[in-house]
XYZ file of C-alpha atoms in Angstrom:
708
model
C 29.564 140.187 111.206
C 32.239 142.081 111.159
C 33.291 144.138 107.395
C 36.095 141.908 106.935
C 35.068 138.279 106.942
C 38.185 136.655 108.567
C 41.209 138.397 109.739
C 44.328 137.153 109.533
C 46.495 139.268 111.902
C 47.102 143.211 113.081
C 47.813 145.601 110.392
C 51.295 146.090 112.238
C 52.518 142.879 112.100
C 55.093 141.265 109.483
C 57.813 139.384 109.334
C 61.388 139.531 109.000
C 62.655 139.987 105.647
C 64.431 136.559 104.130
C 67.845 138.495 103.024
C 70.426 136.685 100.743
C 73.537 135.498 101.568
C 75.834 137.343 99.687
C 74.461 140.840 101.519
C 76.448 141.606 104.458
C 75.638 141.842 108.002
C 76.172 144.537 110.914
C 75.464 144.767 114.794
C 72.787 146.490 115.295
C 73.406 147.148 118.294
C 74.977 150.998 119.219
C 77.566 150.620 121.973
C 77.589 153.693 123.187
C 74.001 154.962 123.570
C 74.159 156.379 127.165
C 70.046 155.519 127.669
C 70.426 152.130 126.831
C 68.928 151.942 130.114
C 65.932 153.420 129.246
C 65.338 150.136 127.548
C 64.564 148.325 130.075
C 61.053 149.109 130.845
C 60.271 148.520 133.831
C 63.642 148.758 135.761
C 63.843 150.916 138.950
C 65.982 153.568 137.631
C 64.272 153.717 134.270
C 60.462 153.916 135.963
C 61.826 156.909 138.423
C 63.040 158.765 135.460
C 59.586 158.302 133.356
C 58.147 159.531 137.263
C 60.318 162.589 137.408
C 59.670 163.586 133.499
C 56.394 162.856 134.743
C 55.918 165.260 137.142
C 57.982 168.609 135.897
C 55.748 167.984 132.599
C 52.062 167.912 134.001
C 53.672 170.342 136.343
C 53.779 172.612 133.862
C 50.649 171.787 131.424
C 48.678 170.951 134.133
C 49.225 174.308 135.593
C 48.240 176.755 132.394
C 45.245 178.404 133.199
C 44.315 176.085 129.296
C 44.883 173.170 130.828
C 41.458 172.418 133.111
C 39.686 173.949 130.067
C 40.289 172.363 127.181
C 39.799 168.753 129.511
C 36.252 169.392 130.840
C 35.589 170.420 127.396
C 37.253 167.193 125.553
C 35.644 164.707 128.652
C 32.492 166.136 128.888
C 32.902 165.210 124.394
C 34.238 161.631 125.068
C 31.647 160.811 127.610
C 28.539 162.620 126.078
C 25.797 160.147 126.672
C 24.373 160.576 123.010
C 27.349 160.188 121.468
C 27.044 157.518 118.902
C 26.654 153.849 120.406
C 28.483 151.439 117.136
C 27.169 148.235 116.952
C 27.875 145.335 114.459
C 25.003 143.384 113.449
C 25.696 139.651 115.419
C 21.755 137.605 115.539
C 21.268 138.173 118.912
C 20.486 141.665 117.974
C 23.089 144.562 117.605
C 26.164 144.399 119.808
C 28.109 147.259 121.288
C 31.346 147.824 123.381
C 30.389 151.199 125.681
C 32.570 153.422 127.812
C 32.292 156.573 130.420
C 31.595 158.089 133.473
C 30.535 154.908 135.279
C 31.228 152.332 132.216
C 35.105 153.369 133.015
C 36.378 149.875 131.266
C 33.914 149.991 129.809
C 30.058 147.397 129.060
C 29.569 145.154 126.367
C 26.339 145.155 125.445
C 23.540 144.327 123.266
C 19.637 146.549 122.336
C 17.232 145.179 119.143
C 17.564 147.396 116.115
C 13.606 148.792 117.275
C 15.088 150.413 120.218
C 18.816 151.260 119.082
C 15.742 153.357 116.006
C 14.694 155.322 119.102
C 16.908 158.109 121.787
C 16.702 156.645 124.511
C 17.749 152.444 123.511
C 17.493 149.961 125.934
C 20.429 147.241 126.700
C 20.803 144.697 127.258
C 24.264 144.160 129.241
C 26.452 140.767 128.291
C 29.824 141.254 130.645
C 30.655 144.513 132.420
C 34.139 144.519 132.178
C 34.408 146.645 135.331
C 32.743 144.696 137.401
C 35.124 142.216 136.604
C 37.856 144.074 137.344
C 37.025 144.638 140.673
C 35.850 141.233 140.779
C 38.964 139.371 140.186
C 41.222 142.162 141.377
C 42.944 142.873 137.630
C 43.493 145.937 135.883
C 41.918 144.406 132.704
C 40.951 146.176 129.358
C 38.694 143.919 126.841
C 40.180 143.397 123.564
C 37.373 142.111 122.210
C 35.830 138.708 121.435
C 34.977 135.881 118.897
C 31.833 133.815 118.608
C 31.654 130.550 116.975
C 28.839 130.850 114.232
C 25.940 130.407 113.653
C 24.421 130.699 116.807
C 26.750 133.351 118.342
C 26.198 132.129 122.000
C 30.417 130.738 122.823
C 32.645 133.786 122.888
C 35.974 133.731 123.526
C 36.979 136.881 125.419
C 40.095 138.240 125.327
C 41.397 140.651 128.267
C 44.713 142.662 128.548
C 46.373 143.231 131.708
C 46.264 147.590 131.014
C 46.174 147.350 127.584
C 49.060 145.103 126.278
C 48.974 143.917 122.937
C 49.203 140.571 125.176
C 45.970 139.233 125.977
C 44.547 135.963 127.880
C 41.395 134.560 126.577
C 38.607 133.269 128.298
C 35.416 131.076 126.494
C 31.752 133.225 128.335
C 28.406 131.951 128.002
C 26.361 135.356 126.238
C 23.360 133.207 126.939
C 24.296 132.607 130.961
C 26.141 135.654 130.438
C 29.334 133.815 132.319
C 32.404 132.144 132.044
C 32.095 128.554 131.185
C 33.234 126.769 133.788
C 36.508 124.885 132.891
C 35.642 126.229 129.669
C 38.734 127.435 127.506
C 41.118 129.165 128.603
C 44.546 130.459 126.523
C 47.209 132.163 129.359
C 48.495 135.511 128.471
C 50.325 136.153 125.471
C 49.950 137.220 122.169
C 48.197 134.414 120.383
C 45.621 133.981 117.178
C 42.604 131.352 117.399
C 39.605 130.802 114.849
C 37.036 128.470 115.957
C 36.705 124.982 114.495
C 33.387 123.729 116.461
C 32.673 124.210 120.546
C 34.800 122.049 121.231
C 37.840 122.129 118.749
C 40.560 125.752 118.063
C 43.248 126.398 115.923
C 45.621 128.500 118.092
C 49.084 129.917 117.178
C 50.630 131.181 120.111
C 53.889 130.494 122.367
C 54.102 126.889 122.766
C 57.423 126.929 124.769
C 61.044 127.253 123.527
C 61.869 127.933 119.930
C 57.939 129.035 118.991
C 57.965 132.555 118.467
C 59.644 134.611 116.436
C 62.288 137.443 116.274
C 59.107 139.618 116.387
C 57.828 138.139 119.413
C 55.095 136.122 117.292
C 53.721 132.600 116.664
C 54.492 130.256 113.984
C 52.903 127.332 114.831
C 49.570 126.482 114.726
C 47.464 123.545 117.044
C 44.478 121.523 117.501
C 42.925 122.356 120.783
C 40.133 119.745 121.947
C 37.885 121.375 124.956
C 39.470 119.975 128.420
C 42.458 119.322 126.576
C 45.563 120.738 128.504
C 47.459 123.234 126.003
C 50.628 120.617 126.873
C 48.523 117.680 124.223
C 47.201 120.334 121.266
C 48.123 119.012 117.970
C 50.801 120.233 115.768
C 49.160 120.983 112.869
C 51.769 123.505 110.881
C 54.549 125.243 111.158
C 55.921 128.001 109.738
C 59.672 129.305 110.441
C 61.124 131.049 113.340
C 62.257 133.957 110.653
C 58.585 134.567 109.467
C 56.478 137.467 111.389
C 53.845 135.253 112.480
C 51.115 132.350 111.442
C 47.094 132.718 112.255
C 44.538 129.944 111.486
C 41.742 130.750 110.060
C 38.418 128.479 108.769
C 35.897 129.837 106.013
C 31.981 129.691 106.715
C 29.782 130.872 104.236
C 26.943 132.518 105.812
C 25.053 129.760 106.844
C 28.525 128.644 109.921
C 29.056 126.002 106.844
C 33.041 124.868 106.970
C 34.507 124.899 103.762
C 38.089 124.976 104.335
C 40.580 125.263 107.357
C 44.136 126.979 107.401
C 46.964 128.924 107.871
C 48.435 132.511 106.766
C 51.820 132.438 106.962
C 53.327 135.832 107.128
C 56.536 135.836 105.696
C 57.625 139.266 105.434
C 56.220 142.572 106.715
C 53.819 142.623 103.286
C 54.033 138.997 102.392
C 51.903 135.954 103.107
C 51.241 132.423 102.067
C 48.444 130.963 102.584
C 47.653 127.084 102.774
C 44.487 125.128 103.068
C 44.596 122.438 105.880
C 43.934 118.787 103.643
C 43.897 114.601 104.605
C 46.982 114.428 102.334
C 48.575 117.487 104.046
C 48.785 120.637 104.033
C 48.152 122.249 100.364
C 50.462 126.037 99.714
C 47.460 128.051 97.403
C 48.711 129.350 94.364
C 48.233 132.981 95.415
C 50.608 135.812 94.906
C 52.542 136.511 97.988
C 51.195 140.024 98.476
C 47.578 139.215 98.232
C 44.609 138.858 100.782
C 42.113 136.067 101.183
C 38.561 137.835 102.346
C 35.944 135.137 102.936
C 32.903 133.359 100.796
C 30.520 135.698 99.255
C 26.781 134.344 97.089
C 29.555 130.823 96.889
C 32.342 132.868 95.700
C 36.216 133.251 97.119
C 36.992 136.880 97.561
C 40.743 137.378 96.897
C 42.535 141.445 97.354
C 45.572 141.562 95.170
C 48.220 144.099 96.851
C 50.450 143.174 93.519
C 50.311 142.900 89.768
C 49.642 139.042 89.135
C 49.061 136.924 85.543
C 47.976 133.431 87.553
C 48.886 130.371 85.030
C 47.217 131.001 81.605
C 44.117 133.447 83.032
C 44.167 136.931 82.383
C 46.031 139.067 84.371
C 45.079 141.540 87.360
C 46.578 144.507 88.153
C 47.330 146.081 92.057
C 44.787 147.172 93.884
C 42.321 144.323 92.416
C 39.547 142.387 94.212
C 39.535 138.592 92.502
C 36.864 135.867 92.910
C 36.968 131.852 92.629
C 33.991 129.654 92.425
C 34.128 128.325 95.281
C 33.234 124.705 93.602
C 35.827 124.475 91.369
C 38.119 125.836 94.142
C 37.815 123.553 96.412
C 37.434 120.552 93.443
C 40.982 121.947 92.881
C 42.925 125.556 93.781
C 45.599 125.133 92.101
C 43.802 125.940 88.931
C 40.509 127.280 89.160
C 40.255 130.255 87.493
C 39.504 134.284 88.673
C 36.951 136.853 87.809
C 37.424 140.268 88.349
C 35.097 142.229 90.580
C 36.619 145.498 90.999
C 39.868 147.060 89.697
C 40.859 150.761 90.489
C 40.960 153.241 88.207
C 43.589 156.496 88.800
C 43.374 158.026 91.732
C 40.722 155.205 92.666
C 41.445 153.218 95.607
C 39.632 149.612 97.774
C 38.000 150.705 101.035
C 36.589 148.717 103.028
C 34.517 145.544 102.348
C 31.877 142.968 103.740
C 29.552 140.185 102.974
C 26.138 140.443 103.410
C 24.126 136.746 102.744
C 23.819 137.479 99.209
C 26.238 140.483 98.355
C 29.824 142.060 98.894
C 29.662 145.837 99.905
C 31.933 147.884 98.963
C 33.140 151.604 99.428
C 36.169 152.297 97.203
C 38.078 156.234 97.488
C 38.438 158.018 94.512
C 40.938 161.259 95.076
C 40.368 160.091 99.092
C 36.798 160.435 98.273
C 34.413 157.914 98.854
C 31.287 155.863 97.593
C 29.624 153.030 98.720
C 28.258 149.538 96.280
C 26.813 146.871 96.755
C 28.252 144.194 94.452
C 26.274 140.604 92.749
C 27.675 137.407 91.044
C 24.904 136.630 88.023
C 24.788 134.941 85.059
C 28.929 135.003 85.195
C 30.003 138.205 86.245
C 30.298 140.313 89.286
C 27.769 143.819 88.707
C 27.534 147.031 91.040
C 24.812 149.468 91.977
C 25.584 152.395 94.036
C 24.111 152.652 97.180
C 23.173 156.768 97.585
C 24.738 157.837 100.451
C 24.895 161.622 101.488
C 28.551 162.722 98.254
C 31.554 164.540 99.638
C 32.092 162.732 102.415
C 34.083 160.220 104.000
C 31.792 156.804 103.472
C 32.498 153.792 106.158
C 30.897 150.025 106.126
C 30.743 149.617 110.323
C 28.340 146.004 110.550
C 26.843 144.000 107.872
C 24.692 140.976 108.687
C 25.355 137.202 107.653
C 21.455 136.264 107.750
C 20.450 139.811 105.567
C 21.017 141.645 102.520
C 22.272 144.954 105.211
C 24.504 146.893 106.273
C 25.587 149.980 107.932
C 27.618 153.009 107.348
C 28.694 155.639 108.829
C 29.143 159.418 107.017
C 31.342 161.827 108.302
C 33.482 164.609 107.121
C 35.967 167.227 108.901
C 33.201 169.561 110.156
C 30.120 167.518 109.565
C 28.644 165.645 112.576
C 29.241 161.334 111.556
C 25.580 159.766 110.866
C 24.959 156.688 110.862
C 22.801 154.774 108.155
C 20.606 151.253 107.774
C 20.652 149.961 103.889
C 17.945 147.172 103.454
C 18.746 145.358 99.793
C 15.822 143.796 99.963
C 13.814 146.779 100.060
C 15.833 148.948 99.289
C 15.691 151.253 101.647
C 18.131 154.071 103.056
C 17.418 155.014 106.201
C 19.843 157.557 108.943
C 19.474 156.119 112.355
C 21.634 158.144 114.196
C 24.089 161.565 114.354
C 26.827 162.283 116.532
C 25.666 165.739 118.705
C 27.914 168.659 117.275
C 31.350 168.879 119.014
C 32.012 172.802 118.505
C 30.550 175.182 116.306
C 31.293 174.490 112.982
C 29.718 177.565 110.948
C 33.278 179.167 110.671
C 35.462 176.705 109.090
C 35.632 175.675 105.964
C 37.812 172.716 104.242
C 39.582 172.539 101.261
C 41.594 169.721 99.973
C 44.949 171.106 98.732
C 47.784 169.516 96.974
C 51.189 170.517 97.122
C 54.722 168.996 95.575
C 57.631 167.304 96.573
C 61.136 166.897 95.997
C 60.313 164.195 93.218
C 57.076 166.310 91.534
C 54.843 164.572 92.751
C 51.424 166.184 93.503
C 50.602 164.869 97.336
C 46.850 166.220 98.830
C 45.899 167.105 101.956
C 43.191 168.617 103.611
C 43.345 171.708 105.075
C 40.161 173.137 107.929
C 40.893 176.619 108.127
C 38.831 179.984 109.299
C 36.529 181.700 106.247
C 37.537 184.600 107.083
C 41.371 183.887 107.384
C 44.052 186.595 106.112
C 46.073 184.711 104.464
C 49.583 186.461 106.082
C 51.250 183.783 107.827
C 49.578 183.983 110.882
C 46.813 181.534 111.331
C 47.924 178.591 113.946
C 48.273 175.117 112.737
C 48.601 172.029 113.191
C 49.708 169.522 110.234
C 48.657 165.406 111.093
C 50.495 162.729 109.057
C 50.895 159.267 108.934
C 52.055 157.887 105.652
C 52.743 153.995 106.439
C 51.694 150.506 106.369
C 49.135 150.819 103.023
C 47.002 152.906 105.974
C 45.496 155.551 104.605
C 43.988 158.889 106.952
C 40.819 159.603 105.570
C 37.816 162.635 106.902
C 36.526 161.868 109.871
C 34.616 164.788 112.209
C 37.222 166.268 113.887
C 34.672 166.691 117.375
C 37.532 167.288 120.379
C 39.756 168.749 118.032
C 37.424 171.018 116.754
C 36.578 171.849 120.500
C 39.836 172.537 121.367
C 41.630 173.759 118.518
C 39.571 175.009 115.789
C 37.125 177.057 117.965
C 40.355 179.097 118.944
C 40.403 180.594 115.363
C 43.081 177.798 114.551
C 43.683 175.482 111.147
C 44.095 171.630 111.241
C 45.413 169.971 108.488
C 45.770 166.146 107.085
C 48.411 164.500 104.574
C 48.124 161.911 101.988
C 51.716 160.945 102.301
C 53.223 158.871 100.566
C 53.494 155.424 102.513
C 49.782 154.850 103.042
C 47.079 153.543 101.653
C 45.079 156.569 99.669
C 45.508 155.615 96.196
C 46.050 151.958 96.658
C 49.668 149.593 96.886
C 51.209 151.529 94.699
C 50.839 154.822 96.492
C 51.957 152.863 99.642
C 55.147 150.716 98.334
C 57.039 154.107 96.565
C 57.406 155.134 100.732
C 58.937 151.845 101.405
C 62.866 150.328 102.796
C 65.251 151.931 100.091
C 62.419 155.102 99.111
C 61.274 155.844 102.682
C 62.249 159.209 102.909
C 60.027 159.835 100.447
C 57.807 159.640 103.108
C 59.461 162.953 104.312
C 59.625 164.277 101.720
C 56.153 164.385 101.235
C 54.821 165.548 104.773
C 57.728 168.747 104.490
C 56.592 168.963 101.248
C 52.709 170.006 102.697
C 54.848 171.893 105.588
C 56.528 174.707 102.869
C 53.380 174.700 100.707
C 51.247 175.670 103.339
C 53.810 177.969 104.470
C 54.340 179.383 100.382
C 50.443 179.687 100.508
C 50.761 181.999 103.833
C 48.437 179.479 105.242
C 50.696 179.582 108.330
C 54.185 180.182 109.000
C 57.303 178.418 110.957
C 56.538 180.407 114.393
C 52.839 179.131 114.060
C 53.172 175.618 112.336
C 53.289 172.506 114.746
C 53.133 169.116 113.536
C 51.521 165.793 114.641
C 51.058 161.788 114.569
C 51.414 158.742 116.275
C 53.444 155.021 116.280
C 55.086 155.796 111.753
C 53.488 158.982 112.561
C 55.427 159.520 115.036
C 58.565 158.462 113.548
C 57.744 160.787 110.794
C 57.125 163.793 113.316
C 60.885 162.826 114.432
C 62.192 163.191 111.097
C 60.467 166.555 110.090
C 62.076 168.022 113.331
C 65.436 166.658 112.673
C 65.559 167.153 108.740
C 63.531 170.358 108.904
C 63.805 171.794 112.237
C 63.119 175.420 110.756
C 60.171 174.890 109.352
C 58.413 173.702 113.191
C 57.363 175.458 116.557
C 55.729 172.074 117.880
C 55.746 169.012 117.437
C 52.905 166.713 119.330
C 55.313 163.002 118.670
C 52.973 160.028 120.193
C 54.146 156.396 121.135
C 57.112 156.511 118.611
C 59.557 154.530 117.313
C 62.280 157.260 117.089
C 65.386 154.719 117.263
C 65.936 153.349 114.219
C 68.941 151.739 114.295
C 67.777 149.916 117.427
C 63.891 148.856 116.539
C 64.063 145.432 115.737
C 65.044 144.778 118.743
C 62.260 146.628 120.587
C 58.862 145.780 121.307
C 57.203 144.148 117.951
C 59.881 146.344 115.476
C 61.214 143.225 113.880
C 57.769 142.464 112.519
C 58.105 145.704 110.242
C 61.380 145.427 108.036
C 59.213 145.175 105.418
C 58.077 149.315 105.823
C 61.739 150.260 107.150
C 64.865 147.404 106.348
C 66.847 145.624 108.342
C 70.067 147.852 110.323
C 71.112 144.470 110.585
C 71.962 143.897 106.947
C 74.651 147.019 105.674
C 73.298 148.544 102.987
C 69.891 148.733 104.341
C 71.338 150.371 108.116
C 72.447 153.448 105.922
C 69.093 154.303 104.759
C 67.755 153.795 107.463
C 70.544 156.081 109.379
C 70.081 158.954 106.934
C 66.911 159.377 109.067
C 66.844 157.520 112.169
C 65.979 160.755 114.162
C 67.229 159.984 117.458
C 71.038 159.722 115.789
C 69.887 163.019 114.197
C 69.132 164.874 117.186
C 72.820 165.984 117.319
C 74.648 169.546 119.425
C 74.068 172.745 117.523
C 69.998 172.775 116.117
C 67.376 174.378 117.558
C 64.132 171.931 117.618
C 60.991 172.816 118.560
C 61.132 171.819 122.137
C 58.751 168.461 121.596
C 55.906 167.318 123.132
C 56.721 163.348 123.669
C 53.923 161.138 124.410
C 53.987 157.363 124.994
C 53.101 154.166 127.727
C 54.514 151.617 129.427
C 52.421 149.242 128.797
C 53.158 149.585 124.762
C 55.852 147.779 125.634
C 54.802 144.550 122.726
C 54.432 146.744 119.851
C 56.592 149.716 119.840
C 58.101 150.510 123.234
C 58.559 153.112 125.009
C 62.227 153.023 124.977
C 61.932 155.169 121.606
C 60.230 158.029 123.280
C 62.221 158.121 126.259
C 65.335 157.583 124.940
C 64.222 160.860 122.892
C 63.906 162.930 125.561
C 66.647 162.061 127.874
C 69.243 162.949 124.825
C 66.834 165.843 124.256
C 67.840 166.931 127.539
C 71.889 165.857 127.179
C 71.794 168.480 123.823
C 70.591 170.630 126.662
C 67.296 170.897 124.812
C 64.050 171.507 125.555
C 60.867 169.045 125.727
C 58.383 167.390 127.661
C 57.335 164.383 128.471
C 54.749 162.471 129.698
C 54.309 158.512 130.334
C 50.724 157.258 130.255
C 51.146 153.743 133.052
C 48.527 152.096 130.615
C 47.371 152.296 127.789
C 49.218 150.068 125.479
C 49.820 151.366 122.154
C 47.104 154.057 122.089
C 49.022 155.515 125.090
C 44.955 155.400 127.081
C 43.467 152.936 128.781
C 40.062 155.161 129.064
C 37.743 158.208 128.171
C 39.542 160.055 131.298
C 43.041 159.156 130.215
C 42.343 160.201 127.059
C 40.329 163.563 128.037
C 44.043 163.883 129.967
C 45.896 163.121 126.800
C 43.899 165.631 124.435
C 44.847 168.389 127.336
C 47.646 167.995 127.491
C 48.406 167.872 124.169
C 46.177 171.237 122.886
C 47.731 173.059 126.111
C 51.530 172.653 124.965
C 49.929 172.828 121.180
C 48.326 176.694 121.561
C 50.986 177.508 124.261
C 53.997 177.069 121.671
C 51.436 178.249 118.441
C 49.338 180.621 119.872
C 49.746 184.624 121.090
C 48.878 184.770 124.783
């Protein structure tokens, strides 16, 4: 089963914050913007502009002799047949989705555990997406499956046209290996679906006019029966148009028994309300708004808290804690059930990952951005933890758990050590290394250090430096600094693979910054850099750059920065606020025009992270850093490489990157721009496209930062 027992919605899906009537509102539209025409995704002029930009960029970067070398190296690593096939533990076997030079779109397949242990596992194909795309003459990108417990024979398959977030959903029979004739079918859209039984689904989707939020997500849940037209589905619950989204959920135990059905109403970017469907009508649960129901383990309901909370008449719980309820007591009266503490973070700690086996709760816990794994069990009225003795001084992540047994799989990784997959059996107390990634580069000449920079307000900001062992600290090491710093997402050590081959092996350095806005130290670390204090993230990033220069690891002429999505906004803010610090900037699928971001793609769903430019007070702080508006004459910028995707229309929207490039051109500033047609928010739909993206990035970085 998946590491989360049930999932409400994507991390990036959030909602529009409600505002007090007293707050002054203003029109966020920018009427004097000469590049609004680039917001029309498939407008003939915009498409022609993008193609012309692509031709210029490819003409320069692909003619560099390093490009072909980098592309070949990246593709060989990405398509290596002996790379790890990551699996989930399903009742019908170990399942995997695989892409290579033959399976460009990919194949969904399964193997037995014994076969997977071998050097050359024997895989059984469930669905060949390449063959399906050819048979149906469609640009299908596989976006996953949801199978009906406990048999997991009937599955709902999500297929996207070119990588868009919006997908069509079709019912598939995993035994017959065919789509079910006259089975469930939901046309393309941003939608959330949960199985109730083989003949019933709970669906949140576009039901017609007035059923989508401003962010483009559904806020109405309906019950859909087999063979029933969508128009006849029965409405179960309705949120508000000012919400971000609505997601149904079905609360099941490890045997597949249903204990509750309900919906999660995202009322702001990081706030939700949970309702359960009872015979007398929906019941709103007594949970704080910054909390997430995780699922069931051993007769207990688990809830993660992202804010301090004191239930009525109960003890208080700190933000970042995991709590549980006795299921029987909770079902009888969810409003008065007593909560028990499972885990509470200490200083510099955070809950990283969790999942459930038949009887155990498996947690991975971060301490100063290093992680360990534990098995938790409820016994004699309390939860107790047993460490799982995986390798230390590495990042441990939970890959999969089994709901039939007390078994789990982990990935153990670090920047220089190839990732390994471990199999844990709690019943036999055995721990087995199953697979190891082949070395993608020679790491013998590099070391990893964890250092700290001091941000503007005095806060220590940790970062990882991967550098040559014999480095001369004279400011000459070409260095790439990577960051994100948003949405409580953590940047954890992982094997650098292609980055090692294309960058480190040339004697260069790579840095990962753990900025506020992320989740490396729990909810407080994130909340320290939200909305009015979002500038804190940019300050932290700049502080790390300055620290690298102060230590003479690198210098402005040898320092480049890289980030995508929120990280693209981070890089944009850095080069507009402190352009003199950098000589290269790789900006991927970025947010950039923050005064119009709520009008582009799913932007309105991120107001809880950034604020609302339609409110004068909030517009003021956004305008203080919005990179698009901060690009101006009289400054010299580090000739950025901007990468985006036409198919990212329903997440970040390519207009951000397009307009950034167009404004740089108008200012007479050098830049590179490349827009991939497919790929969605990843900007790459397959391994070949990803290899091309990597080759463009590191050819550009080498041209800007390395001596010829």
